[in-house]
């Protein structure tokens, strides 16, 4: 395990396949998960990339810090980690809230971003009323109270079988996240709106979504792609909100096609 002190909190991260001369890929996980969700993508890409994974504040093994958060807090943490690792220009792939963090990172530190992958995310996710209701439910009854509804949006019915050990494991991942960190990030998502910023993105962008995503459905992700000049839009079949878990092979193929289309990086 690898840890770094960034912005007065300890961040848990992992650097995989850091061979000299390889392009850098940063993977940012979703609300209520840790970086283990990317495992089946990482094993397919580790030979070709130096891959940075991390648990955002309030998730996994990273410290909670002061809550509530803003998306800018999360982006500043990531920028600090990339500076610590001497990463200059990365392909940044963010899932759900990770996509908001990626957009904020580009806005604040464009020098760190070569290209963006916005995976099952949007320029704005949900409404204030929706997030306030979720926060209130968790404050009253804990993460267990909202878990089944969240998992219905995360995964397809075919994956959500009680006999599927992976489904049980991901449910455990959700309900065992620090409640304060989860709530702090809910508040950050509620307050984030990158609608105006989307039209100013000037790096290559791929917007990709599972066809059965219940959190950021395909039409929502498509609307985000429409705001970004030149953005590509792709749908992953037979996947919900977390295609890196349900369809890692298909997602990796889609990522690979996008990566191959990128112009040669500047020295």
Tab-separated table of C-alpha atoms in Angstrom:
chain	number	residue	atom	x	y	z
A	1	UNK	CA	0.000	0.000	0.000
A	2	UNK	CA	1.153	3.523	-0.784
A	3	UNK	CA	0.228	6.664	1.145
A	4	UNK	CA	0.991	10.369	0.733
A	5	UNK	CA	0.268	13.413	2.864
A	6	UNK	CA	-1.610	15.832	0.574
A	7	UNK	CA	-3.427	18.992	1.715
A	8	UNK	CA	-3.216	17.928	5.375
A	9	UNK	CA	-4.828	14.515	4.828
A	10	UNK	CA	-3.390	11.095	4.097
A	11	UNK	CA	-4.299	9.811	0.637
A	12	UNK	CA	-4.132	6.112	-0.229
A	13	UNK	CA	-2.921	5.599	-3.786
A	14	UNK	CA	-1.299	3.046	-6.052
A	15	UNK	CA	1.055	3.518	-8.973
A	16	UNK	CA	0.995	0.582	-11.393
A	17	UNK	CA	3.249	-0.190	-14.334
A	18	UNK	CA	5.356	2.948	-14.013
A	19	UNK	CA	7.846	2.132	-16.760
A	20	UNK	CA	9.797	5.095	-18.103
A	21	UNK	CA	8.357	6.614	-21.252
A	22	UNK	CA	4.846	5.200	-20.807
A	23	UNK	CA	1.863	7.571	-20.971
A	24	UNK	CA	0.162	8.178	-17.634
A	25	UNK	CA	-3.457	7.190	-17.049
A	26	UNK	CA	-5.269	8.443	-13.928
A	27	UNK	CA	-8.393	6.561	-12.796
A	28	UNK	CA	-10.830	8.264	-10.401
A	29	UNK	CA	-13.500	6.122	-8.753
A	30	UNK	CA	-17.151	6.815	-8.035
A	31	UNK	CA	-19.074	7.791	-4.909
A	32	UNK	CA	-19.209	4.985	-2.361
A	33	UNK	CA	-16.361	2.948	-3.850
A	34	UNK	CA	-12.594	2.721	-3.617
A	35	UNK	CA	-10.019	2.266	-6.353
A	36	UNK	CA	-10.416	-1.514	-6.427
A	37	UNK	CA	-13.315	-1.069	-8.876
A	38	UNK	CA	-10.737	-0.491	-11.634
A	39	UNK	CA	-8.850	-3.773	-11.134
A	40	UNK	CA	-10.112	-5.531	-14.280
A	41	UNK	CA	-9.306	-2.506	-16.430
A	42	UNK	CA	-5.879	-2.033	-14.866
A	43	UNK	CA	-4.755	-5.601	-15.609
A	44	UNK	CA	-5.608	-5.013	-19.283
A	45	UNK	CA	-3.776	-1.680	-19.567
A	46	UNK	CA	-0.827	-1.958	-17.176
A	47	UNK	CA	1.582	-3.044	-19.919
A	48	UNK	CA	0.983	0.150	-21.899
A	49	UNK	CA	0.504	2.823	-19.234
A	50	UNK	CA	1.735	4.085	-15.923
A	51	UNK	CA	-1.557	4.028	-14.010
A	52	UNK	CA	-2.384	6.177	-10.978
A	53	UNK	CA	-5.261	5.067	-8.766
A	54	UNK	CA	-6.255	6.636	-5.474
A	55	UNK	CA	-8.991	6.754	-2.849
A	56	UNK	CA	-10.419	10.249	-2.766
A	57	UNK	CA	-10.738	11.845	0.642
A	58	UNK	CA	-13.416	10.239	2.791
A	59	UNK	CA	-13.273	6.950	0.855
A	60	UNK	CA	-11.369	3.706	1.158
A	61	UNK	CA	-8.184	4.058	3.210
A	62	UNK	CA	-7.814	7.816	2.720
A	63	UNK	CA	-8.516	10.157	5.612
A	64	UNK	CA	-11.840	11.933	5.899
A	65	UNK	CA	-10.568	15.448	6.536
A	66	UNK	CA	-12.931	18.342	7.088
A	67	UNK	CA	-16.472	17.906	5.749
A	68	UNK	CA	-18.463	18.819	3.752
A	69	UNK	CA	-16.290	18.903	0.660
A	70	UNK	CA	-16.372	20.644	-2.675
A	71	UNK	CA	-15.405	19.045	-5.969
A	72	UNK	CA	-12.572	21.565	-6.014
A	73	UNK	CA	-11.272	20.057	-2.741
A	74	UNK	CA	-11.144	16.657	-4.417
A	75	UNK	CA	-9.467	18.100	-7.516
A	76	UNK	CA	-6.872	19.899	-5.402
A	77	UNK	CA	-6.061	16.607	-3.675
A	78	UNK	CA	-5.554	14.922	-7.039
A	79	UNK	CA	-3.411	17.777	-8.320
A	80	UNK	CA	-1.262	17.522	-5.187
A	81	UNK	CA	-0.848	13.782	-5.666
A	82	UNK	CA	0.102	14.152	-9.340
A	83	UNK	CA	2.604	16.870	-8.431
A	84	UNK	CA	4.068	14.552	-5.779
A	85	UNK	CA	4.429	11.823	-8.414
A	86	UNK	CA	5.918	14.301	-10.956
A	87	UNK	CA	3.100	13.643	-13.427
A	88	UNK	CA	2.823	16.431	-15.981
A	89	UNK	CA	0.318	15.435	-18.662
A	90	UNK	CA	-2.036	12.548	-17.962
A	91	UNK	CA	-5.061	10.999	-19.557
A	92	UNK	CA	-7.582	11.483	-16.751
A	93	UNK	CA	-10.519	9.078	-16.548
A	94	UNK	CA	-13.205	9.791	-13.961
A	95	UNK	CA	-16.260	7.697	-13.158
A	96	UNK	CA	-19.395	9.451	-11.825
A	97	UNK	CA	-18.162	11.958	-9.210
A	98	UNK	CA	-14.723	11.096	-10.569
A	99	UNK	CA	-15.809	12.708	-13.821
A	100	UNK	CA	-16.699	15.900	-11.981
A	101	UNK	CA	-13.279	15.812	-10.313
A	102	UNK	CA	-11.660	15.334	-13.716
A	103	UNK	CA	-13.511	18.353	-15.109
A	104	UNK	CA	-12.479	20.449	-12.122
A	105	UNK	CA	-8.865	19.310	-12.417
A	106	UNK	CA	-8.815	20.401	-16.061
A	107	UNK	CA	-10.339	23.750	-15.148
A	108	UNK	CA	-7.846	24.381	-12.334
A	109	UNK	CA	-4.711	22.664	-13.656
A	110	UNK	CA	-4.912	22.165	-17.419
A	111	UNK	CA	-1.159	21.503	-17.447
A	112	UNK	CA	-1.860	18.132	-15.825
A	113	UNK	CA	-4.409	16.944	-18.397
A	114	UNK	CA	-3.622	15.586	-21.861
A	115	UNK	CA	-7.108	14.129	-22.461
A	116	UNK	CA	-10.287	13.354	-20.518
A	117	UNK	CA	-12.473	10.277	-20.256
A	118	UNK	CA	-15.815	11.149	-18.640
A	119	UNK	CA	-17.291	7.794	-17.683
A	120	UNK	CA	-20.913	7.556	-16.523
A	121	UNK	CA	-20.897	11.176	-15.431
A	122	UNK	CA	-22.158	14.582	-16.505
A	123	UNK	CA	-21.564	18.301	-16.320
A	124	UNK	CA	-24.115	18.307	-13.484
A	125	UNK	CA	-25.371	15.217	-11.648
A	126	UNK	CA	-28.838	15.185	-10.102
A	127	UNK	CA	-30.682	17.963	-8.299
A	128	UNK	CA	-30.150	19.641	-4.962
A	129	UNK	CA	-33.429	18.141	-3.740
A	130	UNK	CA	-32.304	14.629	-4.647
A	131	UNK	CA	-28.969	14.962	-2.879
A	132	UNK	CA	-30.532	16.605	0.182
A	133	UNK	CA	-32.985	13.707	0.442
A	134	UNK	CA	-30.163	11.163	0.215
A	135	UNK	CA	-28.123	13.005	2.839
A	136	UNK	CA	-31.106	13.132	5.186
A	137	UNK	CA	-31.846	9.424	4.747
A	138	UNK	CA	-28.257	8.456	5.520
A	139	UNK	CA	-28.049	10.783	8.517
A	140	UNK	CA	-31.199	9.174	9.896
A	141	UNK	CA	-30.613	5.518	9.041
A	142	UNK	CA	-27.071	4.962	7.752
A	143	UNK	CA	-25.729	3.802	4.393
A	144	UNK	CA	-27.555	0.483	4.662
A	145	UNK	CA	-30.856	2.333	4.235
A	146	UNK	CA	-30.019	3.581	0.739
A	147	UNK	CA	-27.812	0.718	-0.430
A	148	UNK	CA	-30.388	-1.301	-2.383
A	149	UNK	CA	-31.586	1.722	-4.346
A	150	UNK	CA	-28.019	2.743	-5.168
A	151	UNK	CA	-27.086	-0.767	-6.270
A	152	UNK	CA	-30.073	-0.893	-8.636
A	153	UNK	CA	-28.586	2.098	-10.438
A	154	UNK	CA	-25.032	0.762	-10.296
A	155	UNK	CA	-25.612	-2.694	-11.765
A	156	UNK	CA	-27.839	-4.511	-14.239
A	157	UNK	CA	-30.389	-7.094	-13.036
A	158	UNK	CA	-28.156	-9.847	-14.419
A	159	UNK	CA	-25.356	-8.754	-12.062
A	160	UNK	CA	-27.590	-8.121	-9.035
A	161	UNK	CA	-28.148	-11.789	-8.217
A	162	UNK	CA	-27.772	-12.793	-4.557
A	163	UNK	CA	-25.697	-15.788	-5.623
A	164	UNK	CA	-23.250	-13.503	-7.443
A	165	UNK	CA	-20.385	-13.202	-4.973
A	166	UNK	CA	-19.078	-10.095	-6.723
A	167	UNK	CA	-22.388	-8.300	-6.219
A	168	UNK	CA	-22.330	-9.098	-2.505
A	169	UNK	CA	-18.769	-7.827	-2.319
A	170	UNK	CA	-19.571	-4.519	-3.995
A	171	UNK	CA	-22.525	-4.060	-1.674
A	172	UNK	CA	-20.115	-4.491	1.224
A	173	UNK	CA	-17.797	-1.923	-0.352
A	174	UNK	CA	-20.630	0.612	-0.443
A	175	UNK	CA	-21.971	0.168	3.073
A	176	UNK	CA	-18.499	0.077	4.642
A	177	UNK	CA	-17.418	3.462	3.293
A	178	UNK	CA	-16.988	6.148	5.981
A	179	UNK	CA	-20.387	7.790	6.382
A	180	UNK	CA	-18.891	11.257	6.893
A	181	UNK	CA	-16.835	10.931	3.709
A	182	UNK	CA	-19.824	9.706	1.717
A	183	UNK	CA	-22.017	12.565	2.955
A	184	UNK	CA	-19.267	15.112	2.393
A	185	UNK	CA	-18.959	13.985	-1.221
A	186	UNK	CA	-22.752	14.005	-1.702
A	187	UNK	CA	-22.670	17.681	-0.757
A	188	UNK	CA	-19.827	18.268	-3.228
A	189	UNK	CA	-21.802	16.674	-6.069
A	190	UNK	CA	-24.945	18.603	-5.121
A	191	UNK	CA	-23.108	21.911	-5.398
A	192	UNK	CA	-21.156	21.177	-8.592
A	193	UNK	CA	-22.142	22.512	-12.000
A	194	UNK	CA	-19.695	22.447	-14.903
A	195	UNK	CA	-22.207	23.327	-17.606
A	196	UNK	CA	-20.489	26.566	-18.583
A	197	UNK	CA	-17.010	25.087	-18.237
A	198	UNK	CA	-17.788	22.157	-20.554
A	199	UNK	CA	-17.762	24.318	-23.674
A	200	UNK	CA	-14.261	25.544	-22.835
A	201	UNK	CA	-12.609	22.126	-22.723
A	202	UNK	CA	-9.903	22.094	-25.385
A	203	UNK	CA	-8.397	18.618	-25.000
A	204	UNK	CA	-9.715	15.385	-26.557
A	205	UNK	CA	-12.670	13.984	-24.603
A	206	UNK	CA	-14.436	10.628	-24.577
A	207	UNK	CA	-17.830	10.419	-22.879
A	208	UNK	CA	-18.806	6.798	-22.236
A	209	UNK	CA	-21.768	5.259	-20.401
A	210	UNK	CA	-23.362	1.927	-19.614
A	211	UNK	CA	-26.596	1.375	-21.529
A	212	UNK	CA	-28.462	0.583	-18.275
A	213	UNK	CA	-26.902	3.269	-16.089
A	214	UNK	CA	-29.556	4.383	-13.618
A	215	UNK	CA	-27.533	7.224	-12.087
A	216	UNK	CA	-26.348	9.074	-15.188
A	217	UNK	CA	-28.369	7.510	-18.044
A	218	UNK	CA	-27.087	7.579	-21.626
A	219	UNK	CA	-29.139	10.651	-22.572
A	220	UNK	CA	-27.570	12.600	-19.697
A	221	UNK	CA	-24.051	11.625	-20.696
A	222	UNK	CA	-24.842	12.333	-24.354
A	223	UNK	CA	-25.988	15.835	-23.376
A	224	UNK	CA	-22.645	16.412	-21.697
A	225	UNK	CA	-20.766	15.243	-24.783
A	226	UNK	CA	-22.830	17.697	-26.848
A	227	UNK	CA	-21.539	20.576	-24.720
A	228	UNK	CA	-17.864	19.701	-25.237
A	229	UNK	CA	-16.275	20.624	-28.572
A	230	UNK	CA	-15.333	17.502	-30.517
A	231	UNK	CA	-16.208	15.039	-27.743
A	232	UNK	CA	-16.771	11.392	-28.635
A	233	UNK	CA	-19.755	9.529	-27.183
A	234	UNK	CA	-19.884	5.745	-26.711
A	235	UNK	CA	-22.289	3.332	-25.020
A	236	UNK	CA	-21.222	0.103	-23.303
A	237	UNK	CA	-23.827	-2.631	-23.689
A	238	UNK	CA	-25.073	-4.701	-20.747
A	239	UNK	CA	-23.636	-2.359	-18.135
A	240	UNK	CA	-25.009	-0.098	-15.445
A	241	UNK	CA	-23.254	2.810	-13.742
A	242	UNK	CA	-19.949	1.000	-13.202
A	243	UNK	CA	-18.953	-0.605	-16.512
A	244	UNK	CA	-15.389	-1.185	-15.303
A	245	UNK	CA	-16.898	-3.863	-13.033
A	246	UNK	CA	-19.585	-5.349	-15.275
A	247	UNK	CA	-17.974	-4.994	-18.722
A	248	UNK	CA	-14.237	-4.351	-18.275
A	249	UNK	CA	-13.317	-5.925	-21.613
A	250	UNK	CA	-15.762	-3.774	-23.585
A	251	UNK	CA	-14.791	-0.653	-21.660
A	252	UNK	CA	-11.101	-1.326	-22.218
A	253	UNK	CA	-11.669	-1.753	-25.959
A	254	UNK	CA	-13.507	1.579	-26.054
A	255	UNK	CA	-10.752	3.278	-24.082
A	256	UNK	CA	-8.106	1.748	-26.328
A	257	UNK	CA	-9.781	3.084	-29.458
A	258	UNK	CA	-9.876	6.561	-27.933
A	259	UNK	CA	-6.268	6.383	-26.748
A	260	UNK	CA	-5.077	5.384	-30.219
A	261	UNK	CA	-6.856	8.407	-31.695
A	262	UNK	CA	-4.997	10.888	-29.511
A	263	UNK	CA	-2.414	13.097	-31.167
A	264	UNK	CA	1.199	12.463	-30.220
A	265	UNK	CA	1.991	14.047	-26.890
A	266	UNK	CA	4.249	17.064	-26.691
A	267	UNK	CA	7.733	16.375	-25.353
